Amino acid sequence: MAASTFLLRRLPLCAQTGRLSRSNYPASTILQQGWSRTLIRPSASLYSTQATTELDQTNKPYYITTPIFYVNAVPHIGHLHSAVLADTFKRFHEMKGRKVILSTGTDEHGLKIQQAAAQVGMKEIELCDKVSKRFQDLFDAANISYTTYIRTTEPRHAVAVKNIWDDLLARGYIYKGHHEGWYSVSDEAFYPSTHVEEKINEKTGEKYHIATETGKQVEWTTEENYKFRLSAFTDKLIEWLDNNPEAILPKSRHLEVQGWLKGGLSDLSVSRPRSRLTWGIPIPGDDSHVMYVWMDALTNYLTVTGYPWKDMSDSLKAVCGWPADAQIVGKDILRFHAVYWPAFLMAADLAVPKKIVAHAHWTQGKMKMSKSIGNVVDPFTAMQEFGTDTIRFYLMNDGGLVDDADYSSELVAGRYKKLLAGQLGNLLNRSTSVALNPSAKVPKQPSADNVHPDDKALHEKLEALPGLVDEAMANYRTTHATQAIFDMIAEANSNFTHCEPWKLVKDPASHDRLQTVLWYAIESTRLATLLLQPIMPTKTAEILDQLDIRKDERSWEYARLGQGWAKDAESRRILPGTPMFPQVKSKK
Ligand code: MSP
């Protein structure tokens, strides 16, 4: 493997290391060896969302993560969604002046990858290198401004995984046991019999079993492996969620996890025998076992911060980022992030993430996009056809947290035509019209104390907009943010039409009124564009350049009515450019 397979951009790196394994909810038959409650060392704090004992939180950067992506198949648009969502919040917090860490990367161990490599006749690491590069190329093409790209096959990750394992073992939370249960390679998870259904293949008449939760095929396995005392954390997890009612978004998912916990938790199998799984991190001190891929994968979020933080100076520790401020995940991997992950962290006496944001899925023909169904949308092709920012906008405007959304090229084209070209582009053209504003100067800012009755509704929307967007983003609802922005733009356009500036320009007596109408159009374009920056970084930069807005005037403090070009308005020129949203020729 290449010596340096990770990228670190813009922020000082906190570490180079590690890995751990994945979980299941173990089946009924568990012979616990050496189990005794007294083995569990009481932890210093049950959980903490504030700070770990070692880390100074005063200057902590905002730390946001995407899930790390499996390399058994190339990326599709659903994967890109997780990444754009995280990147949007990253950019939003940067706009507000925070230092931000955004990590993404690839999940490269486990049976799923081992089997995928065997199928195509490649060595595992060759497949990992190839597909991981494809994800990285996608994120670069989509302007995902990650600060760390982590791969679980990196040496730095192995160090982190070994450390957390040793720590959990020393604290008495890992023991050797016997495990029987249904295992799904596709989900890399064990399921109890109550969550498994028998099916019959209609063509061959053969019986097989599936996990009811995911529909993925499962096989009965019986093996000796290491177990994590997940059961010891049921009450602590309940308490964490009761005390932090916004820990998981949306609310429906928070309630769902609380429901899972009410049923109690069984201990979790956290290793697989090497005879079954070779492609993974060996269990420290026992080469006959390989770490469960979810325990390995989840630890990536710590690796990125430089965990175990041992050789780091205090000043580096202070900016390493842990705990994560927001962890973006698809709803299908909520159990791993909202139950197993916080339990591992509590067991290691580390702070749990401040927020877990679970998004819904993109479907095609109402079925979840997935390689096995064959209904995936290639994100490279989509971005080539419609442009990167159009796809980013579509994902953030139409893909919600609660409801699944059906991907459609027609809808992408429709959003482009109606909202981007028809509303934003139209308002920009109007704002930069040479016929209405031949001097191209910024019109004089009208008094806010004496708003013209025609401009009142727009004025109010402009005043309210930053607050609405701020609230939407605080709740991780990009769909609400775009709705508020485009609602204001629609009002600005309809006010412009209503005021008929093309008539005002012909009447010298209406000069002042024309200036006011133009000012509102330009200010609306500026404000909307400023607020759309996290979603459409490239297009908005071009528009702001066209409006002659300086680079240092694009931060959150300028996202307020009248905070535009106050200082040297006289010298600014608002120039028409090539159409920002030209007509797209559909391939169909
Ligand atoms: N490797 C695990 C995650 C480990 S994180 C410690 C995994 N990988 S994945 O490649 O299958 O999925 C990565 C992300 O893509 C998940 O958030 C998943 O929900 C998301 N998506 C995969 N298909 C999706 C859609 N069809 N729609 C939206 N997002 C989807 O799970």
XYZ file of N, CA, C and O in Angstrom, residues 307-459:
612
model
N -6.424 10.125 17.846
C -6.539 9.178 18.945
C -5.475 8.115 18.783
O -5.263 7.672 17.658
N -4.812 7.661 19.806
C -5.034 7.846 21.252
C -4.393 9.107 21.845
O -4.272 9.166 23.074
N -4.026 10.061 21.056
C -3.588 11.386 21.517
C -2.355 11.347 22.423
O -2.061 12.345 23.085
N -1.671 10.210 22.415
C -0.616 10.050 23.423
C 0.581 10.963 23.205
O 1.073 11.573 24.139
N 1.021 11.033 21.937
C 2.251 11.801 21.704
C 1.956 13.215 21.231
O 2.808 13.872 20.650
N 0.754 13.665 21.470
C 0.397 14.992 20.971
C 0.621 16.070 22.018
O 0.372 15.845 23.192
N 1.046 17.231 21.528
C 1.203 18.354 22.450
C -0.186 18.809 22.877
O -1.184 18.532 22.188
N -0.278 19.519 23.966
C -1.578 19.986 24.442
C -2.242 20.901 23.422
O -3.450 20.859 23.230
N -1.420 21.697 22.731
C -2.025 22.621 21.772
C -2.622 21.864 20.590
O -3.661 22.237 20.059
N -1.988 20.773 20.179
C -2.567 19.970 19.088
C -3.811 19.234 19.560
O -4.811 19.146 18.849
N -3.741 18.713 20.771
C -4.909 18.004 21.330
C -6.128 18.925 21.343
O -7.250 18.503 21.077
N -5.870 20.174 21.663
C -6.973 21.125 21.797
C -7.686 21.373 20.480
O -8.836 21.804 20.465
N -7.015 21.110 19.355
C -7.674 21.338 18.061
C -7.950 20.031 17.323
O -8.237 20.024 16.136
N -7.864 18.916 18.038
C -8.024 17.630 17.348
C -9.487 17.324 17.022
O -9.768 16.554 16.141
N -10.419 17.956 17.725
C -11.809 17.880 17.287
C -12.748 17.019 18.114
O -13.951 17.225 18.086
N -12.228 16.011 18.819
C -13.150 15.124 19.523
C -13.797 15.801 20.722
O -13.109 16.524 21.421
N -15.097 15.629 21.012
C -16.024 14.754 20.298
C -16.574 15.395 19.029
O -16.618 16.615 18.913
N -17.024 14.545 18.109
C -17.614 15.049 16.870
C -18.835 15.900 17.199
O -19.602 15.558 18.096
N -18.980 16.986 16.475
C -20.162 17.838 16.664
C -21.358 17.258 15.934
O -22.486 17.386 16.395
N -21.101 16.661 14.782
C -22.200 16.041 14.027
C -21.663 14.875 13.216
O -20.636 14.994 12.561
N -22.365 13.762 13.310
C -22.012 12.594 12.509
C -23.169 12.332 11.557
O -24.293 12.031 11.986
N -22.885 12.476 10.270
C -23.918 12.281 9.256
C -23.942 10.799 8.874
O -22.896 10.232 8.529
N -25.119 10.201 8.924
C -25.242 8.787 8.530
C -26.564 8.581 7.795
O -27.505 9.338 7.999
N -26.616 7.558 6.963
C -27.889 7.171 6.369
C -28.691 6.408 7.410
O -28.111 5.833 8.354
N -29.991 6.387 7.269
C -30.840 5.754 8.295
C -30.549 4.253 8.442
O -30.801 3.665 9.481
N -29.982 3.638 7.383
C -29.706 2.202 7.434
C -28.581 1.851 8.398
O -28.450 0.696 8.799
N -27.757 2.841 8.756
C -26.639 2.505 9.648
C -26.770 3.222 10.996
O -25.785 3.469 11.681
N -28.016 3.516 11.345
C -28.264 4.233 12.595
C -27.912 3.387 13.820
O -27.318 3.870 14.776
N -28.298 2.100 13.796
C -28.046 1.248 14.966
C -26.553 1.212 15.326
O -26.180 1.298 16.484
N -25.723 1.135 14.296
C -24.280 1.073 14.543
C -23.762 2.368 15.181
O -22.885 2.353 16.034
N -24.344 3.490 14.709
C -23.850 4.791 15.187
C -24.520 5.268 16.471
O -23.925 6.057 17.216
N -25.755 4.841 16.689
C -26.495 5.395 17.833
C -26.573 4.433 19.009
O -27.028 4.802 20.084
N -26.129 3.196 18.808
C -26.131 2.240 19.917
C -24.700 1.718 20.156
O -24.112 1.949 21.209
N -24.150 1.057 19.145
C -22.850 0.422 19.366
C -21.736 1.446 19.587
O -20.917 1.305 20.488
N -21.717 2.454 18.734
C -20.630 3.445 18.789
C -20.610 4.191 20.127
O -19.586 4.220 20.808
N -21.744 4.788 20.565
C -21.694 5.451 21.874
C -21.367 4.486 23.008
O -20.690 4.870 23.968
N -21.790 3.226 22.869
C -21.470 2.259 23.931
C -19.964 2.008 23.987
O -19.371 1.970 25.068
N -19.325 1.866 22.816
C -17.859 1.691 22.803
C -17.191 2.893 23.473
O -16.253 2.755 24.253
N -17.687 4.075 23.128
C -17.071 5.299 23.657
C -17.262 5.405 25.163
O -16.333 5.742 25.906
N -18.482 5.095 25.618
C -18.742 5.133 27.065
C -17.822 4.143 27.782
O -17.279 4.437 28.841
N -17.666 2.975 27.145
C -16.825 1.952 27.771
C -15.378 2.424 27.871
O -14.674 2.098 28.827
N -14.944 3.201 26.898
C -13.564 3.699 26.913
C -13.453 5.024 27.657
O -12.391 5.647 27.664
N -14.564 5.447 28.255
C -14.618 6.715 28.981
C -14.268 7.910 28.093
O -13.542 8.818 28.478
N -14.797 7.864 26.881
C -14.600 8.979 25.947
C -15.944 9.653 25.707
O -17.000 9.018 25.843
N -15.890 10.915 25.345
C -17.143 11.646 25.095
C -17.860 11.070 23.881
O -17.216 10.645 22.917
N -19.178 11.074 23.935
C -19.968 10.593 22.795
C -20.199 11.773 21.845
O -20.094 12.927 22.248
N -20.522 11.485 20.574
C -20.754 12.589 19.638
C -21.896 13.481 20.097
O -22.826 13.018 20.768
N -21.816 14.760 19.728
C -22.860 15.677 20.177
C -24.163 15.452 19.418
O -25.241 15.665 19.953
N -24.030 15.062 18.161
C -25.241 14.860 17.364
C -25.025 13.781 16.309
O -23.954 13.703 15.719
N -26.064 12.983 16.123
C -26.051 12.015 15.034
C -27.196 12.400 14.117
O -28.355 12.487 14.556
N -26.878 12.671 12.871
C -27.908 13.132 11.929
C -28.140 12.021 10.909
O -27.245 11.688 10.134
N -29.337 11.449 10.962
C -29.636 10.331 10.060
C -30.499 10.832 8.908
O -31.574 11.379 9.129
N -30.009 10.646 7.705
C -30.809 11.097 6.557
C -31.549 9.926 5.921
O -31.187 8.764 6.097
N -32.586 10.278 5.164
C -33.371 9.249 4.472
C -32.619 8.823 3.201
O -31.505 9.277 2.952
N -33.237 7.971 2.424
C -32.546 7.409 1.254
C -33.024 7.983 -0.065
O -34.158 8.454 -0.174
N -32.165 7.878 -1.034
C -32.570 8.111 -2.424
C -33.027 6.784 -2.994
O -32.351 5.759 -2.806
N -34.166 6.817 -3.642
C -34.690 5.595 -4.252
C -34.751 5.815 -5.760
O -34.663 6.938 -6.249
N -34.911 4.711 -6.489
C -35.215 4.764 -7.920
C -36.349 3.782 -8.079
O -36.213 2.624 -7.673
N -37.445 4.248 -8.645
C -38.611 3.384 -8.729
C -39.052 2.959 -7.345
O -39.484 1.833 -7.121
N -38.872 3.890 -6.373
C -39.290 3.683 -4.973
C -38.504 2.578 -4.259
O -38.858 2.147 -3.174
N -37.421 2.085 -4.866
C -36.577 1.083 -4.196
C -35.251 1.739 -3.855
O -34.713 2.503 -4.667
N -34.711 1.421 -2.663
C -33.431 2.006 -2.263
C -32.387 1.699 -3.335
O -32.281 0.580 -3.810
N -31.657 2.761 -3.695
C -30.621 2.585 -4.702
C -29.566 1.635 -4.169
O -29.029 1.851 -3.084
N -29.276 0.600 -4.903
C -28.175 -0.256 -4.468
C -27.672 -1.079 -5.639
O -28.418 -1.356 -6.591
N -26.399 -1.421 -5.544
C -25.765 -2.118 -6.651
C -26.453 -3.453 -6.901
O -26.660 -3.862 -8.043
N -26.829 -4.130 -5.790
C -27.414 -5.456 -5.965
C -28.758 -5.386 -6.709
O -29.091 -6.289 -7.463
N -29.499 -4.313 -6.524
C -30.774 -4.191 -7.265
C -30.498 -3.675 -8.683
O -31.264 -3.921 -9.602
N -29.393 -2.975 -8.837
C -29.033 -2.483 -10.170
C -29.766 -1.206 -10.549
O -29.966 -0.925 -11.726
N -30.176 -0.427 -9.559
C -30.931 0.801 -9.863
C -30.156 2.053 -9.438
O -30.735 3.007 -8.949
N -28.849 2.008 -9.580
C -28.060 3.137 -9.081
C -27.892 4.235 -10.130
O -27.899 3.969 -11.325
N -27.724 5.454 -9.640
C -27.452 6.589 -10.524
C -25.974 6.939 -10.367
O -25.480 7.103 -9.243
N -25.266 7.030 -11.493
C -23.846 7.357 -11.464
C -23.682 8.863 -11.225
O -24.104 9.676 -12.044
N -23.055 9.235 -10.101
C -22.946 10.667 -9.785
C -22.056 11.438 -10.755
O -22.269 12.622 -10.992
N -21.047 10.762 -11.325
C -20.167 11.455 -12.284
C -20.976 11.873 -13.514
O -20.880 12.998 -13.993
N -21.789 10.929 -14.009
C -22.596 11.218 -15.199
C -23.590 12.332 -14.896
O -23.785 13.248 -15.697
N -24.210 12.248 -13.727
C -25.216 13.258 -13.372
C -24.580 14.646 -13.301
O -25.134 15.633 -13.805
N -23.373 14.722 -12.709
C -22.721 16.038 -12.577
C -22.258 16.553 -13.940
O -22.263 17.743 -14.193
N -21.873 15.615 -14.809
C -21.463 16.028 -16.156
C -22.649 16.608 -16.914
O -22.539 17.607 -17.606
N -23.785 15.970 -16.752
C -24.958 16.412 -17.502
C -25.513 17.738 -16.994
O -25.857 18.618 -17.757
N -25.592 17.866 -15.666
C -26.283 19.034 -15.112
C -25.365 20.057 -14.440
O -25.804 21.152 -14.109
N -24.126 19.675 -14.189
C -23.221 20.574 -13.459
C -23.170 20.173 -11.992
O -24.179 19.745 -11.411
N -21.994 20.332 -11.398
C -21.786 19.911 -10.010
C -22.739 20.626 -9.060
O -23.394 20.004 -8.219
N -22.831 21.940 -9.179
C -23.644 22.679 -8.221
C -25.135 22.380 -8.375
O -25.877 22.445 -7.395
N -25.555 22.063 -9.583
C -26.977 21.721 -9.772
C -27.291 20.429 -9.029
O -28.317 20.320 -8.351
N -26.379 19.464 -9.133
C -26.613 18.185 -8.434
C -26.542 18.406 -6.923
O -27.381 17.913 -6.162
N -25.575 19.182 -6.478
C -25.492 19.468 -5.039
C -26.792 20.128 -4.575
O -27.338 19.784 -3.528
N -27.262 21.087 -5.365
C -28.492 21.786 -4.992
C -29.675 20.809 -4.962
O -30.456 20.792 -4.008
N -29.768 20.005 -5.991
C -30.895 19.058 -6.055
C -30.883 18.122 -4.837
O -31.926 17.891 -4.199
N -29.710 17.597 -4.499
C -29.634 16.673 -3.357
C -30.052 17.365 -2.062
O -30.800 16.812 -1.257
N -29.585 18.585 -1.874
C -29.883 19.299 -0.620
C -31.299 19.871 -0.597
O -31.865 20.109 0.460
N -31.881 20.087 -1.763
C -33.222 20.661 -1.843
C -34.308 19.591 -1.784
O -35.391 19.822 -1.263
N -33.987 18.424 -2.313
C -35.022 17.389 -2.431
C -34.800 16.176 -1.540
O -35.728 15.398 -1.318
N -33.578 15.999 -1.067
C -33.298 14.805 -0.250
C -33.386 15.156 1.220
O -32.533 15.878 1.721
N -34.375 14.653 1.890
C -34.617 15.084 3.271
C -34.061 14.134 4.313
O -33.394 13.145 4.012
N -34.354 14.471 5.563
C -33.966 13.593 6.668
C -35.034 12.538 6.912
O -34.739 11.401 7.245
N -36.285 12.934 6.739
C -37.372 12.048 7.157
C -37.845 11.127 6.030
O -37.861 9.901 6.187
N -38.210 11.722 4.909
C -38.810 10.909 3.844
C -37.809 10.574 2.746
O -37.001 11.419 2.353
N -37.903 9.359 2.228
C -37.088 8.978 1.078
C -37.510 9.835 -0.122
O -38.649 10.289 -0.200
N -36.576 10.027 -1.039
C -36.897 10.799 -2.237
C -36.535 9.958 -3.458
O -35.510 9.275 -3.461
N -37.390 10.006 -4.467
C -37.142 9.229 -5.673
C -36.321 10.086 -6.640
O -36.758 11.174 -7.017
N -35.144 9.603 -7.011
C -34.275 10.379 -7.895
C -34.834 10.365 -9.310
O -35.219 9.323 -9.828
N -34.853 11.538 -9.923
C -35.291 11.567 -11.315
C -34.561 12.669 -12.068
O -34.489 13.816 -11.614
N -34.002 12.319 -13.224
C -33.288 13.300 -14.050
C -34.229 14.412 -14.474
O -33.832 15.570 -14.589
N -35.502 14.050 -14.706
C -36.492 15.058 -15.111
C -36.653 16.091 -14.002
O -36.784 17.279 -14.258
N -36.625 15.595 -12.763
C -36.798 16.515 -11.635
C -35.557 17.409 -11.468
O -35.678 18.599 -11.157
N -34.383 16.839 -11.716
C -33.167 17.661 -11.652
C -33.299 18.785 -12.680
O -33.087 19.965 -12.377
N -33.685 18.400 -13.904
C -33.839 19.393 -14.973
C -34.903 20.419 -14.596
O -34.759 21.617 -14.845
N -35.965 19.931 -13.957
C -37.061 20.811 -13.550
C -36.619 21.823 -12.499
O -36.940 23.008 -12.584
N -35.857 21.365 -11.515
C -35.370 22.274 -10.463
C -34.425 23.313 -11.060
O -34.426 24.477 -10.686
N -33.611 22.853 -11.986
C -32.661 23.760 -12.639
C -33.430 24.851 -13.383
O -33.148 26.039 -13.242
N -34.410 24.397 -14.157
C -35.151 25.332 -15.009
C -35.972 26.306 -14.172
O -35.947 27.519 -14.390
N -36.678 25.780 -13.204
C -37.619 26.618 -12.454
C -36.929 27.459 -11.383
O -37.179 28.658 -11.260
N -36.080 26.798 -10.594
C -35.517 27.511 -9.439
C -34.194 28.208 -9.763
O -34.053 29.412 -9.522
N -33.234 27.450 -10.324
C -31.914 28.058 -10.523
C -31.937 29.064 -11.675
O -31.568 30.230 -11.509
N -32.404 28.626 -12.858
C -32.448 29.562 -13.990
C -33.640 30.506 -13.852
O -33.495 31.729 -13.945
N -34.817 29.926 -13.603
C -36.059 30.715 -13.627
C -36.181 31.709 -12.488
O -36.754 32.787 -12.656
N -35.661 31.389 -11.324
C -35.788 32.308 -10.189
C -34.472 33.033 -9.894
O -34.383 34.243 -10.065
N -33.439 32.273 -9.490
C -32.176 32.932 -9.107
C -31.518 33.611 -10.320
O -31.116 34.773 -10.263
N -31.432 32.865 -11.427
C -30.805 33.413 -12.634
C -31.565 34.634 -13.130
O -30.967 35.643 -13.538
N -32.856 34.562 -13.087
C -33.704 35.669 -13.538
C -33.473 36.907 -12.677
O -33.319 38.020 -13.185
N -33.426 36.704 -11.378
C -33.219 37.837 -10.465
C -31.827 38.451 -10.691
O -31.671 39.678 -10.656
N -30.857 37.597 -10.959
C -29.509 38.090 -11.235
C -29.494 38.917 -12.524
O -28.919 40.006 -12.576
N -30.150 38.398 -13.553
C -30.209 39.148 -14.826
C -30.860 40.500 -14.619
O -30.422 41.508 -15.149
N -31.909 40.511 -13.839
C -32.611 41.760 -13.577
C -31.706 42.725 -12.790
O -31.686 43.923 -13.047
N -30.974 42.153 -11.839
C -30.096 42.984 -10.992
C -28.949 43.591 -11.785
O -28.375 44.599 -11.383
N -28.573 42.921 -12.865
C -27.396 43.386 -13.621
C -27.792 43.975 -14.973
O -26.945 44.103 -15.862
N -29.059 44.336 -15.110
C -29.544 44.835 -16.399
C -28.917 46.202 -16.741
O -29.061 47.173 -15.999
N -28.228 46.253 -17.881
C -27.607 47.506 -18.328
C -28.687 48.502 -18.750
O -28.566 49.713 -18.538
N -29.774 47.976 -19.297
C -30.860 48.856 -19.744
C -31.442 49.631 -18.562
O -31.788 50.812 -18.678
N -31.532 48.994 -17.409
C -32.120 49.662 -16.244
C -31.082 50.432 -15.438
O -31.407 51.395 -14.755
N -29.842 49.980 -15.505
C -28.800 50.581 -14.665
C -27.522 50.774 -15.488
O -26.520 50.080 -15.280
N -27.559 51.732 -16.455
C -26.431 51.860 -17.391
C -25.105 52.173 -16.686
O -24.051 51.768 -17.165
N -25.134 52.860 -15.540
C -23.876 53.202 -14.862
C -23.270 51.987 -14.161
O -22.100 51.993 -13.796
N -24.066 50.944 -13.984
C -23.657 49.711 -13.270
C -23.254 49.984 -11.823
O -22.643 49.153 -11.164
N -23.594 51.173 -11.321
C -23.258 51.488 -9.924
C -24.265 50.854 -8.968
O -25.423 50.628 -9.344
N -23.840 50.637 -7.738
C -24.774 50.118 -6.729
C -25.743 51.254 -6.368
O -25.299 52.331 -5.970
N -27.048 51.033 -6.518
C -27.988 52.104 -6.180
C -27.904 52.460 -4.699
O -27.418 51.670 -3.887
N -28.401 53.659 -4.378
C -28.341 54.110 -2.982
C -29.272 53.241 -2.121
O -30.399 52.937 -2.524
N -28.802 52.902 -0.961
C -29.611 52.062 -0.073
C -30.802 52.849 0.471
O -30.610 53.908 1.063
N -32.038 52.355 0.242
C -33.198 53.105 0.732
C -33.282 53.052 2.253
O -32.775 52.127 2.879
N -33.966 54.030 2.810
C -34.095 54.063 4.267
C -34.976 52.911 4.744
O -36.035 52.637 4.178
N -34.538 52.254 5.795
C -35.325 51.135 6.347
C -36.475 51.660 7.207
O -37.357 50.897 7.605
N -36.449 52.993 7.492
C -37.503 53.553 8.351
C -38.753 53.911 7.570
O -39.811 54.157 8.141
N -38.600 53.998 6.258
C -39.728 54.464 5.474
C -39.880 53.598 4.228
O -39.732 54.062 3.101
N -40.164 52.326 4.461
C -40.203 51.377 3.345
C -41.447 51.624 2.489
O -42.554 51.797 3.015
N -41.240 51.668 1.175
C -42.352 51.865 0.235
C -43.355 50.715 0.421
O -42.935 49.560 0.571
N -44.653 51.016 0.398
C -45.646 49.948 0.645
C -45.449 48.737 -0.274
O -45.610 47.592 0.153
N -45.065 48.986 -1.533
C -44.864 47.856 -2.457
C -43.714 46.948 -2.015
O -43.696 45.763 -2.347
N -42.750 47.512 -1.317
C -41.546 46.726 -0.950
C -41.657 46.067 0.419
O -40.753 45.348 0.833
N -42.755 46.358 1.105
C -42.873 45.911 2.512
C -42.730 44.399 2.668
O -41.955 43.912 3.509
N -43.496 43.650 1.837
C -43.480 42.180 1.990
C -42.070 41.641 1.752
O -41.571 40.800 2.510
N -41.409 42.170 0.717
C -40.057 41.711 0.410
C -39.092 42.112 1.529
O -38.261 41.299 1.966
N -39.233 43.340 1.988
C -38.356 43.831 3.057
C -38.448 42.905 4.277
O -37.428 42.517 4.858
